Amino acid sequence: INNEFDWEGIQVKISLPSTYDPNQTYPAILLNDGNLDFLSSLSESVILVGLISKNRLDDYTPWQASALRDGAPDFGGQANVYHDHLFGGLLDKLQSLYRLDETRLAYGGYSLGGLAAVYSLFSFDKVSCVFSICGSFWYPDFVDYCKEETVKNLDCLLYLQNGQTEGVHHTNCLAQAPVYAEQIHTSLQKCYPNGQFVFDPYGHHEQVAERFLAFSNWLAQKWKIGKSQGIVVFLTKSLSLLIWIPDEACDEAKDDG
């Protein structure tokens, strides 16, 4: 972590590439909950910004809703205020501190952090990529909201990934999490025909690092970053051949298995 400060109740952690050059512009990723280790594969090419809310049940939810279980705090529904702080002031602060590539700014998160990011599509257009991994799309009335409201940030990349077995051990609305997620995917596909919409076979808390890596690989390809030249080794019984192959050819080889 190269810098750390508080902004309107948001704890901000910043990780710069080890070869950071102040005369060069860099893509940046804003990550709710601030678990920057999950994006480590991009750390040498991208400025990583961790956003840690003081109350995620308030800041990452679009409107007030009752708690899912007795004794738990209710959801505060302060995402609009959170995003006003994020896009209204913090982003300007970051741009004053570092040279951000304004055409390559991503914002997203996991679970409620992903819900907040998708909700931002309808009110803010300051980022060029929004991503949600296991977004909490079961949130009351969120499916109807996405179907009825008009998206504002149409000109951006969109990445949604959810698990087919999320909520499998629950009996409340979480039990239908994959059904709600599928409806959100279907609804937003109409607005983002070039987006990435993924369902994997896992539960909500499984394969988290692998899910982030899948997103990171997708984003690296879209942003054309963090790609090394390809070296392919062909082994036979009597001979090993070391051959340099350009990036594009490596990608085609991977696609062909």
Short mmCIF file of C-alpha atoms in Angstrom, two decimals:
data_model
loop_
_atom_site.label_atom_id
_atom_site.label_comp_id
_atom_site.label_asym_id
_atom_site.label_seq_id
_atom_site.Cartn_x
_atom_site.Cartn_y
_atom_site.Cartn_z
CA ILE A 1 0.00 0.00 0.00
CA ASN A 2 1.55 3.31 -1.11
CA ASN A 3 -1.00 5.74 0.29
CA GLU A 4 -3.88 5.64 2.75
CA PHE A 5 -6.37 8.32 3.80
CA ASP A 6 -9.98 8.91 4.81
CA TRP A 7 -12.47 10.61 2.51
CA GLU A 8 -15.98 11.41 3.79
CA GLY A 9 -16.06 8.23 5.86
CA ILE A 10 -14.46 6.05 3.17
CA GLN A 11 -11.08 4.56 4.05
CA VAL A 12 -9.00 4.72 0.88
CA LYS A 13 -6.00 2.49 0.20
CA ILE A 14 -3.87 2.94 -2.90
CA SER A 15 -1.45 0.49 -4.49
CA LEU A 16 0.78 1.81 -7.28
CA PRO A 17 2.73 -0.26 -9.81
CA SER A 18 6.28 -0.77 -8.55
CA THR A 19 7.59 1.09 -11.61
CA TYR A 20 5.09 3.95 -11.29
CA ASP A 21 6.12 6.92 -13.44
CA PRO A 22 4.38 10.25 -12.63
CA ASN A 23 4.82 11.30 -16.25
CA GLN A 24 2.74 8.38 -17.51
CA THR A 25 -1.02 7.79 -17.28
CA TYR A 26 -2.34 4.58 -15.72
CA PRO A 27 -5.65 2.71 -15.69
CA ALA A 28 -7.28 2.45 -12.26
CA ILE A 29 -9.69 0.11 -10.49
CA LEU A 30 -11.89 1.27 -7.60
CA LEU A 31 -12.80 -1.74 -5.46
CA ASN A 32 -15.51 -1.75 -2.80
CA ASP A 33 -14.46 -3.46 0.46
CA GLY A 34 -10.84 -2.84 -0.51
CA ASN A 35 -9.55 -6.42 -0.85
CA LEU A 36 -6.80 -5.44 -3.29
CA ASP A 37 -5.00 -8.79 -3.03
CA PHE A 38 -7.72 -10.24 -5.25
CA LEU A 39 -6.53 -7.93 -8.06
CA SER A 40 -2.82 -8.61 -7.57
CA SER A 41 -2.38 -9.98 -11.11
CA LEU A 42 -2.98 -6.43 -12.39
CA SER A 43 -0.90 -4.62 -9.76
CA GLU A 44 2.05 -3.89 -12.07
CA SER A 45 -0.12 -2.29 -14.75
CA VAL A 46 -2.96 -0.61 -12.88
CA ILE A 47 -3.43 1.76 -9.94
CA LEU A 48 -5.54 -0.18 -7.44
CA VAL A 49 -7.81 1.81 -5.14
CA GLY A 50 -9.39 0.03 -2.19
CA LEU A 51 -12.57 1.59 -0.80
CA ILE A 52 -13.51 0.51 2.73
CA SER A 53 -16.86 1.77 3.95
CA LYS A 54 -17.49 2.44 7.63
CA ASN A 55 -20.92 0.84 7.21
CA ARG A 56 -21.27 -1.33 4.11
CA LEU A 57 -24.88 -2.25 4.96
CA ASP A 58 -25.71 1.43 4.44
CA ASP A 59 -23.25 2.53 1.77
CA TYR A 60 -23.62 -0.44 -0.59
CA THR A 61 -27.44 -0.61 -0.62
CA PRO A 62 -29.70 1.45 -2.92
CA TRP A 63 -32.61 2.03 -0.53
CA GLN A 64 -33.67 1.04 2.95
CA ALA A 65 -34.71 -2.58 3.57
CA SER A 66 -35.32 -4.74 6.61
CA ALA A 67 -32.63 -7.13 7.84
CA LEU A 68 -32.82 -10.70 6.58
CA ARG A 69 -32.63 -12.20 10.07
CA ASP A 70 -33.72 -11.21 13.53
CA GLY A 71 -31.21 -9.15 15.47
CA ALA A 72 -29.23 -8.05 12.43
CA PRO A 73 -29.06 -4.35 11.50
CA ASP A 74 -31.33 -3.13 8.72
CA PHE A 75 -29.96 -2.03 5.36
CA GLY A 76 -29.58 1.76 5.32
CA GLY A 77 -29.89 2.49 1.60
CA GLN A 78 -27.21 5.20 1.38
CA ALA A 79 -25.57 4.18 -1.91
CA ASN A 80 -26.47 7.49 -3.60
CA VAL A 81 -24.67 9.44 -0.87
CA TYR A 82 -21.71 7.04 -1.05
CA HIS A 83 -21.49 7.45 -4.82
CA ASP A 84 -21.77 11.23 -4.52
CA HIS A 85 -18.68 11.15 -2.29
CA LEU A 86 -16.92 8.68 -4.58
CA PHE A 87 -17.62 10.27 -7.96
CA GLY A 88 -18.21 13.84 -6.78
CA GLY A 89 -15.02 14.39 -4.82
CA LEU A 90 -12.81 11.37 -4.25
CA LEU A 91 -12.25 10.68 -7.94
CA ASP A 92 -11.14 14.30 -8.43
CA LYS A 93 -8.79 13.90 -5.46
CA LEU A 94 -7.28 10.76 -6.99
CA GLN A 95 -6.83 12.50 -10.32
CA SER A 96 -4.99 15.33 -8.57
CA LEU A 97 -2.63 12.86 -6.87
CA TYR A 98 -2.00 10.47 -9.75
CA ARG A 99 -2.17 10.50 -13.52
CA LEU A 100 -5.24 8.38 -14.20
CA ASP A 101 -6.23 7.28 -17.67
CA GLU A 102 -9.79 8.59 -17.73
CA THR A 103 -10.70 6.20 -20.54
CA ARG A 104 -9.78 3.18 -18.38
CA LEU A 105 -11.40 3.53 -14.98
CA ALA A 106 -13.18 0.52 -13.44
CA TYR A 107 -15.47 0.33 -10.42
CA GLY A 108 -16.93 -2.75 -8.79
CA GLY A 109 -16.98 -5.24 -5.98
CA TYR A 110 -18.19 -8.49 -4.49
CA SER A 111 -21.59 -9.24 -2.96
CA LEU A 112 -23.12 -5.96 -1.71
CA GLY A 113 -20.11 -4.21 -3.21
CA GLY A 114 -21.14 -5.56 -6.60
CA LEU A 115 -24.75 -4.57 -6.05
CA ALA A 116 -23.68 -0.97 -5.39
CA ALA A 117 -21.55 -0.91 -8.53
CA VAL A 118 -24.40 -2.10 -10.75
CA TYR A 119 -26.75 0.39 -9.09
CA SER A 120 -24.31 3.16 -10.05
CA LEU A 121 -24.96 2.45 -13.74
CA PHE A 122 -28.31 4.23 -13.45
CA SER A 123 -27.05 7.50 -11.94
CA PHE A 124 -23.34 7.99 -12.68
CA ASP A 125 -21.14 7.78 -15.77
CA LYS A 126 -17.68 8.62 -14.43
CA VAL A 127 -16.14 5.18 -15.06
CA SER A 128 -15.62 3.18 -18.25
CA CYS A 129 -16.03 -0.27 -16.69
CA VAL A 130 -18.36 -1.63 -14.01
CA PHE A 131 -17.97 -5.12 -12.56
CA SER A 132 -19.89 -7.22 -10.08
CA ILE A 133 -18.88 -10.61 -8.72
CA CYS A 134 -21.64 -12.46 -6.86
CA GLY A 135 -23.61 -9.23 -6.69
CA SER A 136 -26.45 -9.28 -4.14
CA PHE A 137 -29.17 -9.04 -6.78
CA TRP A 138 -31.69 -10.61 -4.40
CA TYR A 139 -31.93 -7.19 -2.76
CA PRO A 140 -35.63 -6.25 -2.41
CA ASP A 141 -37.08 -4.62 -5.56
CA PHE A 142 -33.71 -4.45 -7.35
CA VAL A 143 -34.80 -6.64 -10.27
CA ASP A 144 -37.81 -4.40 -10.91
CA TYR A 145 -35.62 -1.32 -10.61
CA CYS A 146 -33.21 -2.59 -13.27
CA LYS A 147 -36.05 -3.48 -15.61
CA GLU A 148 -37.87 -0.17 -15.24
CA GLU A 149 -35.17 2.48 -14.89
CA THR A 150 -33.01 3.95 -17.63
CA VAL A 151 -29.28 3.24 -17.59
CA LYS A 152 -27.10 6.36 -17.60
CA ASN A 153 -23.64 4.84 -18.03
CA LEU A 154 -24.31 3.08 -21.34
CA ASP A 155 -20.86 3.70 -22.79
CA CYS A 156 -18.94 1.36 -20.51
CA LEU A 157 -17.76 -2.22 -20.23
CA LEU A 158 -19.89 -4.43 -17.98
CA TYR A 159 -18.83 -7.67 -16.27
CA LEU A 160 -21.28 -9.70 -14.17
CA GLN A 161 -20.44 -13.04 -12.58
CA ASN A 162 -22.73 -15.01 -10.28
CA GLY A 163 -22.84 -18.53 -8.88
CA GLN A 164 -25.48 -21.11 -9.74
CA THR A 165 -25.53 -22.43 -6.16
CA GLU A 166 -25.55 -19.13 -4.25
CA GLY A 167 -28.02 -19.18 -1.37
CA VAL A 168 -28.39 -22.96 -1.47
CA HIS A 169 -28.43 -23.28 2.35
CA HIS A 170 -30.85 -20.42 2.98
CA THR A 171 -34.63 -20.36 3.30
CA ASN A 172 -35.21 -16.60 2.91
CA CYS A 173 -34.91 -14.56 -0.31
CA LEU A 174 -31.23 -15.57 -0.54
CA ALA A 175 -32.41 -19.04 -1.56
CA GLN A 176 -33.56 -17.54 -4.87
CA ALA A 177 -30.34 -15.59 -5.45
CA PRO A 178 -29.49 -17.33 -8.77
CA VAL A 179 -33.01 -16.67 -10.09
CA TYR A 180 -32.74 -12.96 -9.30
CA ALA A 181 -29.22 -12.84 -10.74
CA GLU A 182 -30.36 -14.42 -13.99
CA GLN A 183 -33.06 -11.77 -14.33
CA ILE A 184 -30.52 -9.00 -13.79
CA HIS A 185 -28.15 -10.55 -16.34
CA THR A 186 -30.96 -10.87 -18.88
CA SER A 187 -32.17 -7.32 -18.32
CA LEU A 188 -28.74 -5.70 -18.60
CA GLN A 189 -27.69 -7.76 -21.61
CA LYS A 190 -30.15 -5.68 -23.61
CA CYS A 191 -28.25 -2.52 -22.68
CA TYR A 192 -24.77 -4.05 -22.86
CA PRO A 193 -24.69 -6.52 -25.76
CA ASN A 194 -20.88 -6.59 -25.60
CA GLY A 195 -20.76 -7.17 -21.85
CA GLN A 196 -19.53 -10.32 -20.13
CA PHE A 197 -22.26 -12.26 -18.30
CA VAL A 198 -21.01 -15.33 -16.45
CA PHE A 199 -22.59 -18.04 -14.29
CA ASP A 200 -20.28 -20.49 -12.54
CA PRO A 201 -21.27 -23.60 -10.54
CA TYR A 202 -20.17 -22.29 -7.14
CA GLY A 203 -21.77 -20.85 -4.00
CA HIS A 204 -21.52 -17.28 -2.77
CA HIS A 205 -18.34 -17.65 -0.70
CA GLU A 206 -16.52 -20.18 -2.89
CA GLN A 207 -13.68 -19.67 -5.36
CA VAL A 208 -13.47 -15.96 -4.61
CA ALA A 209 -9.84 -15.56 -5.70
CA GLU A 210 -10.48 -17.55 -8.88
CA ARG A 211 -13.50 -15.41 -9.71
CA PHE A 212 -11.49 -12.22 -9.34
CA LEU A 213 -8.73 -13.70 -11.48
CA ALA A 214 -11.24 -14.49 -14.24
CA PHE A 215 -12.39 -10.88 -14.15
CA SER A 216 -8.79 -9.61 -14.10
CA ASN A 217 -7.89 -11.69 -17.15
CA TRP A 218 -10.95 -10.40 -19.01
CA LEU A 219 -10.16 -6.78 -18.13
CA ALA A 220 -6.49 -7.15 -19.08
CA GLN A 221 -7.59 -8.30 -22.51
CA LYS A 222 -10.11 -5.48 -22.91
CA TRP A 223 -7.68 -2.83 -21.72
CA LYS A 224 -4.69 -4.46 -23.45
CA ILE A 225 -2.56 -4.47 -20.30
CA GLY A 226 -0.40 -6.83 -18.30
CA LYS A 227 0.32 -9.20 -21.16
CA SER A 228 3.78 -10.72 -21.51
CA GLN A 229 5.21 -12.10 -24.69
CA GLY A 230 4.42 -15.76 -25.24
CA ILE A 231 6.90 -18.59 -24.89
CA VAL A 232 5.66 -22.02 -25.89
CA VAL A 233 7.64 -25.22 -25.27
CA PHE A 234 7.00 -28.25 -27.47
CA LEU A 235 8.31 -31.47 -25.96
CA THR A 236 9.04 -34.69 -27.84
CA LYS A 237 10.94 -37.76 -26.73
CA SER A 238 14.18 -36.56 -28.25
CA LEU A 239 13.89 -32.83 -28.66
CA SER A 240 12.65 -29.71 -26.95
CA LEU A 241 11.87 -26.66 -29.06
CA LEU A 242 11.60 -23.18 -27.55
CA ILE A 243 9.62 -20.89 -29.82
CA TRP A 244 8.62 -17.23 -29.41
CA ILE A 245 5.04 -16.56 -30.41
CA PRO A 246 3.34 -13.12 -30.46
CA ASP A 247 0.60 -12.39 -27.92
CA GLU A 248 -2.21 -12.67 -30.45
CA ALA A 249 -1.14 -16.13 -31.53
CA CYS A 250 -0.90 -17.24 -27.91
CA ASP A 251 -4.48 -16.12 -27.36
CA GLU A 252 -5.64 -18.11 -30.36
CA ALA A 253 -3.78 -21.18 -29.12
CA LYS A 254 -5.50 -20.88 -25.73
CA ASP A 255 -8.88 -20.57 -27.40
CA ASP A 256 -8.22 -23.75 -29.35
CA GLY A 257 -7.27 -25.60 -26.16
#
